Coordinates of C-alpha atoms and ligand atoms in Angstrom, one line a residue:
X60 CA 0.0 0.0 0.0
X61 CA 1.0 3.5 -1.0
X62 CA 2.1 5.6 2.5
X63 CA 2.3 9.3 2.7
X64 CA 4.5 10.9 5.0
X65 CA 4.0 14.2 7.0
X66 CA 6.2 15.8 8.9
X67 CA 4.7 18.7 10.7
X68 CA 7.4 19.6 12.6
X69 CA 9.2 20.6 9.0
X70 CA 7.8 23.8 7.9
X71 CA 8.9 24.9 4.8
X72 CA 8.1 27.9 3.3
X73 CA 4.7 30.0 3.1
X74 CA 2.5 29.9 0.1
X75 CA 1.3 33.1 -0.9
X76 CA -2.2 33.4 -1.2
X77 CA -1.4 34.9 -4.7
X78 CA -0.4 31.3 -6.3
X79 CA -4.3 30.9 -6.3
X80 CA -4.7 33.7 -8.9
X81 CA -7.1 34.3 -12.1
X82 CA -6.4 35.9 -15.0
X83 CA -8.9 37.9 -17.0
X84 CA -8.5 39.2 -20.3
X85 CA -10.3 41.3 -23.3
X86 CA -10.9 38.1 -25.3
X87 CA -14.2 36.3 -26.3
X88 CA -16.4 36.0 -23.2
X89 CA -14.0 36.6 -20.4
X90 CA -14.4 40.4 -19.5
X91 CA -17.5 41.1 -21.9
X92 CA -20.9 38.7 -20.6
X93 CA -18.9 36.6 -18.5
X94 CA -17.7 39.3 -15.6
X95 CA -19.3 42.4 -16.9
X96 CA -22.7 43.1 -18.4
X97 CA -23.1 46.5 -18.1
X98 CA -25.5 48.9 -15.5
X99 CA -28.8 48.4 -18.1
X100 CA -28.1 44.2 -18.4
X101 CA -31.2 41.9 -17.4
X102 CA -28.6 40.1 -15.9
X103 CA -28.8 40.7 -12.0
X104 CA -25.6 43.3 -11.6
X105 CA -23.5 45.7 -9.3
X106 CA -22.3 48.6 -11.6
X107 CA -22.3 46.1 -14.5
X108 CA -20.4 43.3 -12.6
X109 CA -22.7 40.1 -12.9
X110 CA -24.1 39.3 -9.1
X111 CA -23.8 36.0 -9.2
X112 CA -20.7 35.3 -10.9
X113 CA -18.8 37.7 -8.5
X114 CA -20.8 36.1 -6.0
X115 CA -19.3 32.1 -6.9
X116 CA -15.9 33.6 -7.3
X117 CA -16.2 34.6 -3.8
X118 CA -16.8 31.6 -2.4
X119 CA -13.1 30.7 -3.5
X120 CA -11.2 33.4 -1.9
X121 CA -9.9 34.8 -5.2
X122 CA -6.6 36.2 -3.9
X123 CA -5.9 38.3 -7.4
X124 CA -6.8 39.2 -10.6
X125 CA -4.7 40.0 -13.6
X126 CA -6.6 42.2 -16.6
X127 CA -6.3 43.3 -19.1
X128 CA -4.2 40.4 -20.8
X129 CA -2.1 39.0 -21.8
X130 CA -1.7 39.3 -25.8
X131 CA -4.4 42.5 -25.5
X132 CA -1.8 44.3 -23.2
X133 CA 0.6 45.2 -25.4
X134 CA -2.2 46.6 -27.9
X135 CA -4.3 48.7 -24.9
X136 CA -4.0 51.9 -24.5
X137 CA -5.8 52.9 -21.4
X138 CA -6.5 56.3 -22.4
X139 CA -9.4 55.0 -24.4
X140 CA -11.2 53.5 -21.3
X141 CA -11.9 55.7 -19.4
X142 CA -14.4 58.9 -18.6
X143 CA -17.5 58.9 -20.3
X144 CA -18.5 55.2 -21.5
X145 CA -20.5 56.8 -24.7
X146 CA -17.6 58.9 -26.1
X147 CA -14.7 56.3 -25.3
X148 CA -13.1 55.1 -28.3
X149 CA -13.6 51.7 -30.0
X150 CA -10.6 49.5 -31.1
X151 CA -9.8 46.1 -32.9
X152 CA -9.6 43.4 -31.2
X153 CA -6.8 42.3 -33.4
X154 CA -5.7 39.2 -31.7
X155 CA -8.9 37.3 -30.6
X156 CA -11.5 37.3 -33.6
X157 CA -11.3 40.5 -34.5
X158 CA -14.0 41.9 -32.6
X159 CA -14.6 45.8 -31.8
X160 CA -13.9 46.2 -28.7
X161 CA -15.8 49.4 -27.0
X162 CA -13.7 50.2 -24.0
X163 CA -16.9 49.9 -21.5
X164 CA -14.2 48.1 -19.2
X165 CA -11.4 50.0 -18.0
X166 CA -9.8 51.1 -15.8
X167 CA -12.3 52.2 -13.2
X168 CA -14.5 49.2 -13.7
X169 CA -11.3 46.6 -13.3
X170 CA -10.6 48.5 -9.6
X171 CA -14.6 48.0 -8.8
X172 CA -14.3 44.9 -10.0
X173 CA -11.1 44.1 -7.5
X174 CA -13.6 45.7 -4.8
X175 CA -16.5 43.7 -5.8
X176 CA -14.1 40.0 -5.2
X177 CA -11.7 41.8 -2.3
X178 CA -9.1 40.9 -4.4
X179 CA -5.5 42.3 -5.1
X180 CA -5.2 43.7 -8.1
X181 CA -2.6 43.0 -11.0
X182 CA -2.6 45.4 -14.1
X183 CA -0.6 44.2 -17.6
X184 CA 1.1 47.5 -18.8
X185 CA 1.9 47.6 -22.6
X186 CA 5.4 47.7 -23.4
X187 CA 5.2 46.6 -27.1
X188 CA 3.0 49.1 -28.8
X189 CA 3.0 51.8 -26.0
X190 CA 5.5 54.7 -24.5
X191 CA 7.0 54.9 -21.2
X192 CA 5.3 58.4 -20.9
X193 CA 1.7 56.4 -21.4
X194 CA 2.6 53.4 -18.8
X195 CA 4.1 56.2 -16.2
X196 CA 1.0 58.7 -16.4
X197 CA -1.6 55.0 -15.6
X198 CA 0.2 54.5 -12.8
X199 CA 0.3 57.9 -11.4
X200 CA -3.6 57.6 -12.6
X201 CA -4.2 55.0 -10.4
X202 CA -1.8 55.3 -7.2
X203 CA -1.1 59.2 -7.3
X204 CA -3.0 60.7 -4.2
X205 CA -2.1 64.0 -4.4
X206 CA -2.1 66.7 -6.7
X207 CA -0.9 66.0 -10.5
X208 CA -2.4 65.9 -13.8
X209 CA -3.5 62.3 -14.2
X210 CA -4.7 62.4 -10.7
X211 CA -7.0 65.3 -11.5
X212 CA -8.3 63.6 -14.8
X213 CA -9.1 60.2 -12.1
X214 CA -11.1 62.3 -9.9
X215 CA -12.5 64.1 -13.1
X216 CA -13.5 60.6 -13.7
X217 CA -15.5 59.7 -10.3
X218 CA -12.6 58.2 -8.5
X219 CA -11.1 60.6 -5.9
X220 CA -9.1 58.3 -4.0
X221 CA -6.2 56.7 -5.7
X222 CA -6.5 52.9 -5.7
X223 CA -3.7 50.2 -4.6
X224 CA -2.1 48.5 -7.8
X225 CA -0.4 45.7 -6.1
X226 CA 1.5 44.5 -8.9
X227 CA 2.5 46.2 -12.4
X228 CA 3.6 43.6 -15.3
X229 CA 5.8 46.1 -17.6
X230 CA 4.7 44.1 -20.6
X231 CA 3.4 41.0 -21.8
X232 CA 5.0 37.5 -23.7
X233 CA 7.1 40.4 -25.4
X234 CA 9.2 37.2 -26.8
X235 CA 6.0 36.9 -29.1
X236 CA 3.0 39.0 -29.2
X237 CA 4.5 41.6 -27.1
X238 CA 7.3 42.9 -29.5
X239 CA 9.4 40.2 -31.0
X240 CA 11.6 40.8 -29.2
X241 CA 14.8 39.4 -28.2
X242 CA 15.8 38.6 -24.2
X243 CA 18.4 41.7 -24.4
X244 CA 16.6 43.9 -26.3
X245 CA 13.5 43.5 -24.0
X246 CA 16.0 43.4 -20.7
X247 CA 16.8 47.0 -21.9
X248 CA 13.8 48.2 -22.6
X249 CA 12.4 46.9 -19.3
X250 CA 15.1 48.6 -17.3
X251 CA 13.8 51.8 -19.1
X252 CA 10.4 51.2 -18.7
X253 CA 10.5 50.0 -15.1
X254 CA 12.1 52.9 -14.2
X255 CA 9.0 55.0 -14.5
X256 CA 6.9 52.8 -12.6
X257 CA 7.1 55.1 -9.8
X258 CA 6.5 54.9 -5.9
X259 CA 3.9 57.6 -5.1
X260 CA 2.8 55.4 -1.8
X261 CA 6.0 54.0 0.4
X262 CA 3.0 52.1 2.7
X263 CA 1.7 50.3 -0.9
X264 CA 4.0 49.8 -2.7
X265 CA 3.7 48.9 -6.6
X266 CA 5.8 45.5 -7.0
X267 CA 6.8 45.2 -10.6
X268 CA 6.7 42.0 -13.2
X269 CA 9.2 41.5 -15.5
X270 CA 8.3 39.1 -18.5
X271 CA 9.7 36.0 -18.2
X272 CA 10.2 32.9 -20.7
X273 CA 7.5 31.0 -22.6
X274 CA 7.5 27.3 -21.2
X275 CA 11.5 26.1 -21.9
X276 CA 12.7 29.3 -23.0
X277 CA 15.7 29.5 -20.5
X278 CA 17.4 31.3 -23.2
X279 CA 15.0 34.3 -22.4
X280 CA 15.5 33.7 -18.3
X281 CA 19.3 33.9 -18.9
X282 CA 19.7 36.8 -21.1
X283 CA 16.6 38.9 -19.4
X284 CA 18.2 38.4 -16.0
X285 CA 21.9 39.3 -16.9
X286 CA 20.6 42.7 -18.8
X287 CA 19.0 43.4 -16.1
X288 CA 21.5 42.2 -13.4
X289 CA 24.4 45.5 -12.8
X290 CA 26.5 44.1 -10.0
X291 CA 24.9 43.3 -7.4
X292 CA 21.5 40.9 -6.5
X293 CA 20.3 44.2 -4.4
X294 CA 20.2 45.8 -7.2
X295 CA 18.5 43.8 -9.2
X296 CA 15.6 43.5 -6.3
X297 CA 15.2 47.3 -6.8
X298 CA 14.3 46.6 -10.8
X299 CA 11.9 43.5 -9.9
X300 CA 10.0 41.6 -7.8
X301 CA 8.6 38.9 -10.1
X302 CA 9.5 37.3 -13.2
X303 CA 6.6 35.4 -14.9
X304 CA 6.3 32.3 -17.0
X305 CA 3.6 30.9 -19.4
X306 CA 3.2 27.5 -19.6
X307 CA 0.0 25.5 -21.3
X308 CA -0.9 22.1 -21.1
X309 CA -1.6 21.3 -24.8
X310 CA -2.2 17.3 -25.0
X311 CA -2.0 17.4 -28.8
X312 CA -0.3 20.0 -31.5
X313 CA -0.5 23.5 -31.3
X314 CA -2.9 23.1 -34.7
X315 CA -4.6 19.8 -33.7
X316 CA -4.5 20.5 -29.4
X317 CA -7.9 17.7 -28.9
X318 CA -10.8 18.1 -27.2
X319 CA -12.0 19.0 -24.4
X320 CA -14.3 16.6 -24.0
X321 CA -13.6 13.9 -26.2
X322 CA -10.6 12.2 -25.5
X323 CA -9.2 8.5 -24.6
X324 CA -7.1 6.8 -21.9
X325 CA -4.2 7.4 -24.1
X326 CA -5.0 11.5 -23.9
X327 CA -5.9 11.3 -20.3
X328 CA -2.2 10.8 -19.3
X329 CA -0.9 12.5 -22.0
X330 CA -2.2 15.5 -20.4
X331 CA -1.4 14.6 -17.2
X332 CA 2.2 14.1 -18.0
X333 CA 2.5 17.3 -19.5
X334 CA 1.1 19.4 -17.1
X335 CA 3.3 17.3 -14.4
X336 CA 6.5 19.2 -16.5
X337 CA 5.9 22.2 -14.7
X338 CA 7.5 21.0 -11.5
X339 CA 10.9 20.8 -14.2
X340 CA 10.4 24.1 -16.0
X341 CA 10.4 25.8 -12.2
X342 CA 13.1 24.1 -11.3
X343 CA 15.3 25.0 -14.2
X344 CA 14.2 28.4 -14.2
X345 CA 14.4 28.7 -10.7
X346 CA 18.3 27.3 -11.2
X347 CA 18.7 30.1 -13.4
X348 CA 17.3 32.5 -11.2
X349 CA 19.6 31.3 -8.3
X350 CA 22.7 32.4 -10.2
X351 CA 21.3 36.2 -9.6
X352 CA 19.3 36.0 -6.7
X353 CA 20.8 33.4 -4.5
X354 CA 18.3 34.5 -2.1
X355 CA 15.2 33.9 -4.1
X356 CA 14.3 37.3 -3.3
X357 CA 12.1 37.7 -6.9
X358 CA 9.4 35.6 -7.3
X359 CA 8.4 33.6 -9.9
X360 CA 5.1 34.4 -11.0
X361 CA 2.9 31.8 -13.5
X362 CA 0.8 34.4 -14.6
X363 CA -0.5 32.6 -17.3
X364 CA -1.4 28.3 -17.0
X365 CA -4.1 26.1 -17.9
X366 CA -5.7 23.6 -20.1
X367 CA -5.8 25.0 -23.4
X368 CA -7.6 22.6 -26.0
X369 CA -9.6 22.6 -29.3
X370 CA -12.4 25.2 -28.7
X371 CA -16.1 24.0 -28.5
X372 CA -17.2 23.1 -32.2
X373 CA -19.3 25.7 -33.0
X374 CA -17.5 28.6 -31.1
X375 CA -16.0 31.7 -32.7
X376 CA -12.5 30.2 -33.3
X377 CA -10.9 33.4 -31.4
X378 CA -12.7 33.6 -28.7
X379 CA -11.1 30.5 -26.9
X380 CA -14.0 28.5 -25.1
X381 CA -13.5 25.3 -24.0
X382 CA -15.5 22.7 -21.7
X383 CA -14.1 21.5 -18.3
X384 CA -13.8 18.2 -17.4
X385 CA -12.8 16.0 -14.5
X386 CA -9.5 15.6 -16.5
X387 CA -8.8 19.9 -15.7
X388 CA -9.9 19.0 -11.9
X389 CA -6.8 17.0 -12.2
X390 CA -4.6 19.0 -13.9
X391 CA -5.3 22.0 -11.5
X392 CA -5.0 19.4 -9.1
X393 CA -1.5 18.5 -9.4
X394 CA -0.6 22.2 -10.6
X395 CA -1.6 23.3 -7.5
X396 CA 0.5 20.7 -6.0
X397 CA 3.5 21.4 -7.6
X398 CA 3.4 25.3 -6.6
X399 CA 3.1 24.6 -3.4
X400 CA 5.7 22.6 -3.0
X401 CA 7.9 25.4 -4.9
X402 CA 6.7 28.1 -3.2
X403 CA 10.2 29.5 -1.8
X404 CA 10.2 30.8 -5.7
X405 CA 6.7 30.5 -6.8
X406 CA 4.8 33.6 -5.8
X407 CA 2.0 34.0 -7.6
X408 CA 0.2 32.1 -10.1
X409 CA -2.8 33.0 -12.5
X410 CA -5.0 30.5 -13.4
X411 CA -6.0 31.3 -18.0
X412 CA -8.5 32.0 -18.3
X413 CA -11.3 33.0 -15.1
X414 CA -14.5 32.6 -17.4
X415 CA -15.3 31.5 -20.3
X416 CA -11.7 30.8 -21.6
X417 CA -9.3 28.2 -21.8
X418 CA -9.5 26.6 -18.2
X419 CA -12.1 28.5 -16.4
X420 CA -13.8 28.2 -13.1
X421 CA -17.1 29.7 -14.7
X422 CA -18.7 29.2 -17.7
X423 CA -21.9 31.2 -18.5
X424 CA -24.6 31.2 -21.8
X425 CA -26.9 34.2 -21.1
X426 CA -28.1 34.6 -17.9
X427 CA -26.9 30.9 -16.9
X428 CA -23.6 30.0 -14.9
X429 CA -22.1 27.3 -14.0
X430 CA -19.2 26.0 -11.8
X431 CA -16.9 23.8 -13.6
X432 CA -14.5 20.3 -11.6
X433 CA -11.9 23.1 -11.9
X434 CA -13.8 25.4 -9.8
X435 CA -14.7 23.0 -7.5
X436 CA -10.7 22.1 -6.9
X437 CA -10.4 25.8 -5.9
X438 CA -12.6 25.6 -3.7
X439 CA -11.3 22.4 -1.6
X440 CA -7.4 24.2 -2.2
X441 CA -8.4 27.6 -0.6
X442 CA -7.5 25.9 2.4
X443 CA -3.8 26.3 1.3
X444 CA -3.6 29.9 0.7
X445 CA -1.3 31.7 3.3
X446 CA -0.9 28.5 4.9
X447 CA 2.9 27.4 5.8
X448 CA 4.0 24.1 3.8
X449 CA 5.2 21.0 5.0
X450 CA 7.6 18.4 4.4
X451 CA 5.4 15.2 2.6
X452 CA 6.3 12.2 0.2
X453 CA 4.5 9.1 -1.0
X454 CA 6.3 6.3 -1.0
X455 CA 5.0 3.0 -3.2
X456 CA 2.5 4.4 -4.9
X457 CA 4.1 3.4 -8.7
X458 CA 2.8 4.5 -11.6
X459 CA -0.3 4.7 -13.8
X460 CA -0.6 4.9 -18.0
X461 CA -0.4 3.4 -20.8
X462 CA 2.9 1.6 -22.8
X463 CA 3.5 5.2 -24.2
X464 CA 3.0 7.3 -21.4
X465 CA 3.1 7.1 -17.5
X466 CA 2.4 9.1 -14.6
X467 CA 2.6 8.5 -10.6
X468 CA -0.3 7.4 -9.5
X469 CA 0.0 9.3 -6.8
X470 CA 0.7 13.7 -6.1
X471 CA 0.2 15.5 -3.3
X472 CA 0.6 18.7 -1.2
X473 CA 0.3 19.6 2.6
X474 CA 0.3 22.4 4.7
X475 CA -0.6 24.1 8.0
X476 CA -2.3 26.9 9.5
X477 CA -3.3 27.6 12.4
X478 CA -2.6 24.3 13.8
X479 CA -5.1 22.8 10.9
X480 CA -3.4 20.6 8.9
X481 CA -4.2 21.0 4.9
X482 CA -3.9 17.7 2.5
X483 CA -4.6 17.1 -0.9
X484 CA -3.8 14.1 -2.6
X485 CA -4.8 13.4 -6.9
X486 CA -5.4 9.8 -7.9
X487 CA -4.1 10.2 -11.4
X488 CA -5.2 6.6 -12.8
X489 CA -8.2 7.1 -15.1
X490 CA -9.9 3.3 -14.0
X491 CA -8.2 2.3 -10.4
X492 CA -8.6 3.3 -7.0
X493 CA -6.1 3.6 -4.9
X494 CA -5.0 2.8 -0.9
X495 CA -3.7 5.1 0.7
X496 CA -2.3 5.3 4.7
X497 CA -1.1 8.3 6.2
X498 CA 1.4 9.1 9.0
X499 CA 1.7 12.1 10.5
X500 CA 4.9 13.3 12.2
X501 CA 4.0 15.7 15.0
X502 CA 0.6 16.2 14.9
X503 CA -0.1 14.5 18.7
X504 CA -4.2 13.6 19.0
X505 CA -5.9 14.6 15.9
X506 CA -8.7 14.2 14.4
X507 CA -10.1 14.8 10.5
X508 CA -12.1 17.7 11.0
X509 CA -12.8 18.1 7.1
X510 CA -12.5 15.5 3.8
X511 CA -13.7 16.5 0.6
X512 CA -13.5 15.0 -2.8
X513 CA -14.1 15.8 -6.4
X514 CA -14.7 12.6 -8.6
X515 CA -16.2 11.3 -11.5
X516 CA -15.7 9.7 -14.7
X517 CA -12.7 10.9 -16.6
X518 CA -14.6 13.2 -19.6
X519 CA -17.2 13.9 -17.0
X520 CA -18.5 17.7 -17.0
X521 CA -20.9 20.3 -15.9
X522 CA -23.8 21.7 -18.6
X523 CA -26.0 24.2 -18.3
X524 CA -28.7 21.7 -18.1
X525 CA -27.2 20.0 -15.3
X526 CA -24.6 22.1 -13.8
X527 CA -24.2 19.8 -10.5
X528 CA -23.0 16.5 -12.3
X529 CA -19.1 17.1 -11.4
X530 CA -19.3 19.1 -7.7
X531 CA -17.3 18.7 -4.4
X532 CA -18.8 16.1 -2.0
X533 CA -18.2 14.8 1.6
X534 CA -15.8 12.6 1.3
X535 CA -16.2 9.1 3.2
X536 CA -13.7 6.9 2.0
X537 CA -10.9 7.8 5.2
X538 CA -10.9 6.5 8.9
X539 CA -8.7 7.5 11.5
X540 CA -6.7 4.1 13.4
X541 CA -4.4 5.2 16.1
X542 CA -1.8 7.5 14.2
X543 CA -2.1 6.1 10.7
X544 CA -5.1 7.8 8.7
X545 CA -6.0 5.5 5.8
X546 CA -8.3 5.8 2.8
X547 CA -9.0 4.9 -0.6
X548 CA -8.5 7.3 -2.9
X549 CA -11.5 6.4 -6.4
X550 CA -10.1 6.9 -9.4
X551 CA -9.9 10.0 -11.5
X552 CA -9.9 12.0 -7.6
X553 CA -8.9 15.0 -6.4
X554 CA -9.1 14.7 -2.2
X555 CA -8.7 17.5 0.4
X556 CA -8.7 16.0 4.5
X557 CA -8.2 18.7 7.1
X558 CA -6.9 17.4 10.2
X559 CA -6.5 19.2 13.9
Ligands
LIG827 O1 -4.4 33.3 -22.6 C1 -4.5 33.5 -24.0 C2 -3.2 34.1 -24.5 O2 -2.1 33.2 -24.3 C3 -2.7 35.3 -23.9 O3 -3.3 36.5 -24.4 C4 -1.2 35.3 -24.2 O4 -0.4 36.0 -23.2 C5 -0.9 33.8 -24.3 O5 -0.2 33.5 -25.4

C-alpha cells in the first residue's frame, strides 16, 4: 500500500495566497458577458459586474486578478477606457476574432471589479506598442494621491481616492505578441520602462513584473536576467519583484491540441504528464534565477497556465472556449500541487483564463452560470492559501498509463495553518482506486475535521442543463486508526482532509 509521509514539525516555506490567482482578459467572453454586463443588463448586476458570478468567485477566496491580458496588453491603450462610456473610443480586437472592442471596461471598472471579489489587483502595462510616458501617467492615474495631472483627470472621472495596484507587469510575452523581441533587447527596454513605474505610496508599494520565458525558453530567463542584473542581487531587487512564466498544457499539437471533452485513456495521461512538466520548468528556471538571486528574493510568477484545447465546435475560433472536465480538476490538481511545493520561488500564479476561456472556473450562456470540476478544486485548495508548507512524500504508490505514457499514480501537497493541517492528494489513474495510509509526524491527537473529494468519470463535465454533475462532496472513503489515517483514494480523484 501507498504511505504518505508528513512531517509537521518541517515547515517549509509559506504559500502566498497569490499562487491561487485568475487571469482575466479582453478576449471572447471573459471580461464582456462573462464578468461584466453593463449597468442596463437583465442580468442581476453591481455597476455592471454580474451578481452571481462575483458572487461564486467569492466563495473561492480569489486572492488576485490580472486584466487586461495578456496578448491585448501590449495593444491597450488605457486612455481609451476611461471617462465617459459613450464617447470612449472603440478598437480592434486584433488578436482574438477581430472583434470591436468598445472600451466599456477600463480602468475604473477593473478597480470596482477588485472591490466587488476583495481581491489584489494585477494590471498588464503595454510595453510593445505603448511609451513609457503612457505606462508612467496609468500609474500615477491610479496610485497618485495627491495633486498632478493624471490624478485630477481620475477624480474628473469619479474616483477621488487613488487605488492600490499591487503589482504592475511592464509588458506581456514580449518574446512573441509583445514585441518580438529578443531577451536583451527586452531586458533593456524593461530597465527603461521600469524605471518610471514610480513609488507615489512608500506604505503600498507597486511590486513590478518582469516578463519572463515561454515554457523552456531558459534562453529568455538567462539573457533577461543578466541585462538586467548590474552588479549586485540588491540591485536587481530594486528593478523587480517577479518574473513570470507561461506554460500550457496542450495534450496534442499547437494546430490539432484535442478536445476537451472527447478524448481516450491514451489522452488522459498525455495530459497529465504534460502538465506534471511544470515542476521541471520551475526548477530550471528557478536554477537560473539562483545564479542572480541566491536569495530567491524575486518571485516567480505563473501568470499565465491552464488547459488550453480545441475550442467547443461551433464557437468563434478566437474567442477560446473550452469545456471542463474532471481531467482539468486533475490537472489543476497536481498544478496546484506542484506550486506549493515550490513556493520558496513561486509567488503567484494565475489560473487562463477565469471565465469563459481556456480553463475556467465559470462558464456562462446568457443569464446561466455554471461551476466547472476546476472550480470545485479551488474551492477544496483555498485551504492552502497563506498556509505554511510542510515536508510530505508518498512512497510505493508506482505508476499509472499506458505503454507510451506514464504518470505517478499518486501527487500531493500539505500544509498548515493555524494548527489545521491541509492535505490534498490526486489519484491520477483514469480506472483504479487507490489505498492510501497516512502518517503524521508531530501532529499529537488529531482528528479529520474536514474530507472533501471531487470525482467522477474521466470526460465527466458540468452543462447548463445539469450544472451539479461534477461538484465537491463529503468525502467518506478515510478513517482514523491510532496515528495512521487510511483511505482509498477512487479513481480520476482529487481529495482534500483537514486534520487538527
Ligand atoms: O491566454 C491566452 C493568451 O495566451 C494570452 O493572451 C497570451 O499572453 C498567451 O499567449
Amino acid at each position: 500500500m501507498a504511505k504518505l509521509f508528513i512531517d509537521a514539525n518541517n515547515k517549509k516555506s509559506l504559500i502566498e495566497p497569490e499562487i491561487y490567482g485568475h487571469f482575466s482578459e479582453h478576449l471572447g467572453r471573459c471580461i464582456y458577458e462573462g464578468l461584466y454586463v453593463g449597468e442596463n443588463s437583465d442580468i442581476p448586476n453591481i455597476n455592471g459586474m454580474r451578481k452571481d458570478v462575483v458572487s461564486a468567485l467569492k466563495e473561492i477566496d480569489i486572492p488576485v486578478l490580472r486584466w487586461p491580458g495578456g496578448c491585448f496588453a501590449d495593444e491597450y491603450h488605457w486612455k481609451d477606457g476611461i471617462g465617459d462610456k459613450a464617447k470612449r473610443k472603440k478598437m480592434v480586437n486584433t488578436h482574438w476574432g477581430g472583434v470591436t472592442e468598445d472600451n466599456s471596461f477600463g480602468t475604473h471598472e477593473f478597480f470596482e471589479l477588485c472591490r466587488q471579489l476583495g481581491c489584489k489587483a494585477y494590471v498588464n502595462g503595454n510595453l510593445g506598442s505603448g511609451t513609457v510616458q503612457e505606462m508612467s501617467e496609468w500609474v500615477e492615474y491610479i496610485t497618485f494621491g495627491g495633486l498632478s495631472p493624471m490624478s485630477e483627470l481620475r477624480k474628473e472621472n469619479g474616483s477621488e481616492e487613488p487605488w492600490t495596484l499591487d503589482y504592475f507587469g511592464v509588458g506581456n510575452e514580449n518574446w512573441g505578441c509583445g514585441g518580438n523581441m529578443t531577451p536583451e533587447y527586452y531586458g533593456n527596454e524593461y530597465r527603461r520602462y521600469q524605471t518610471y513605474v514610480r513609488q507615489y505610496d512608500s506604505e503600498r508599494p507597486v511590486k513590478k513584473v518582469c516578463c519572463g520565458p515561454n515554457v523552456d525558453d531558459y534562453h529568455w530567463t538567462e539573457g533577461v536576467m543578466k541585462t538586467c542584473f548590474d552588479h549586485t542581487p540588491e540591485h536587481l531587487h530594486g528593478l523587480m519583484d517577479l518574473l513570470s512564466l507561461h506554460y500550457y498544457t496542450v495534450p496534442g499539437v499547437w494546430e490539432k491540441k484535442g478536445s476537451a471533452t472527447e478524448f481516450d485513456t491514451e489522452e488522459w495521461y498525455k495530459t497529465l504528464s504534460k502538465a506534471l512538466y511544470m515542476d521541471e520548468l520551475i526548477n530550471r528556471h528557478s536554477a537560473i534565477m539562483d545564479q542572480y538571486d541566491p536569495e530567491k528574493k524575486i518571485g516567480l510568477s505563473v501568470d499565465e497556465w491552464g488547459n488550453w484545447f480545441d475550442v467547443e465546435p461551433g464557437t468563434n475560433p478566437g474567442f477560446l472556449y473550452q469545456q471542463n472536465t474532471v481531467r482539468d480538476a486533475l490537472v489543476a490538481g497536481v498544478t496546484l500541487d506542484i506550486f506549493n511545493k515550490h513556493s520558496d520561488r513561486v509567488k503567484m500564479a494565475c489560473l487562463a483564463q477565469m471565465v469563459n476561456v481556456l480553463q475556467s472556473v465559470i462558464l456562462t450562456d446568457g443569464d446561466k452560470m455554471l461551476r466547472t470540476p476546476t472550480y470545485h478544486v479551488f474551492h477544496m485548495y483555498r485551504h492552502h492559501q497563506g498556509a505554511e508548507l510542510l515536508e510530505s512524500y508518498i512512497d510505493g504508490a508506482g505508476q499509472s498509463g499506458t505503454e507510451d505514457c506514464k504518470v505517478p499514480s499518486l501527487h500531493e501537497s500539505v500544509s498548515i495553518k493555524d494548527g489545521i493541517i491541509t492535505i490534498t492528494v490526486n489519484n491520477l489513474s483514469c480506472d483504479k482506486a487507490e489505498d492510501l495510509e497516512i502518517n503524521i509526524t508531530g501532529a499529537g491527537d488529531s482528528e479529520i475535521i474536514e474530507a472533501k473529494i471531487v470525482s467522477d468519470k474521466m470526460d465527466a463535465y458540468n452543462t447548463f442543463e445539469n450544472p451539479d454533475k461534477v461538484i465537491e462532496k463529503d468525502f467518506d472513503g478515510c478513517s482514523k486508526d491510532g496515528d495512521v489515517i487510511k483511505l482509498t483514494l477512487p479513481a480520476a480523484s482529487v481529495v482534500e482532509l483537514r486534520i487538527k
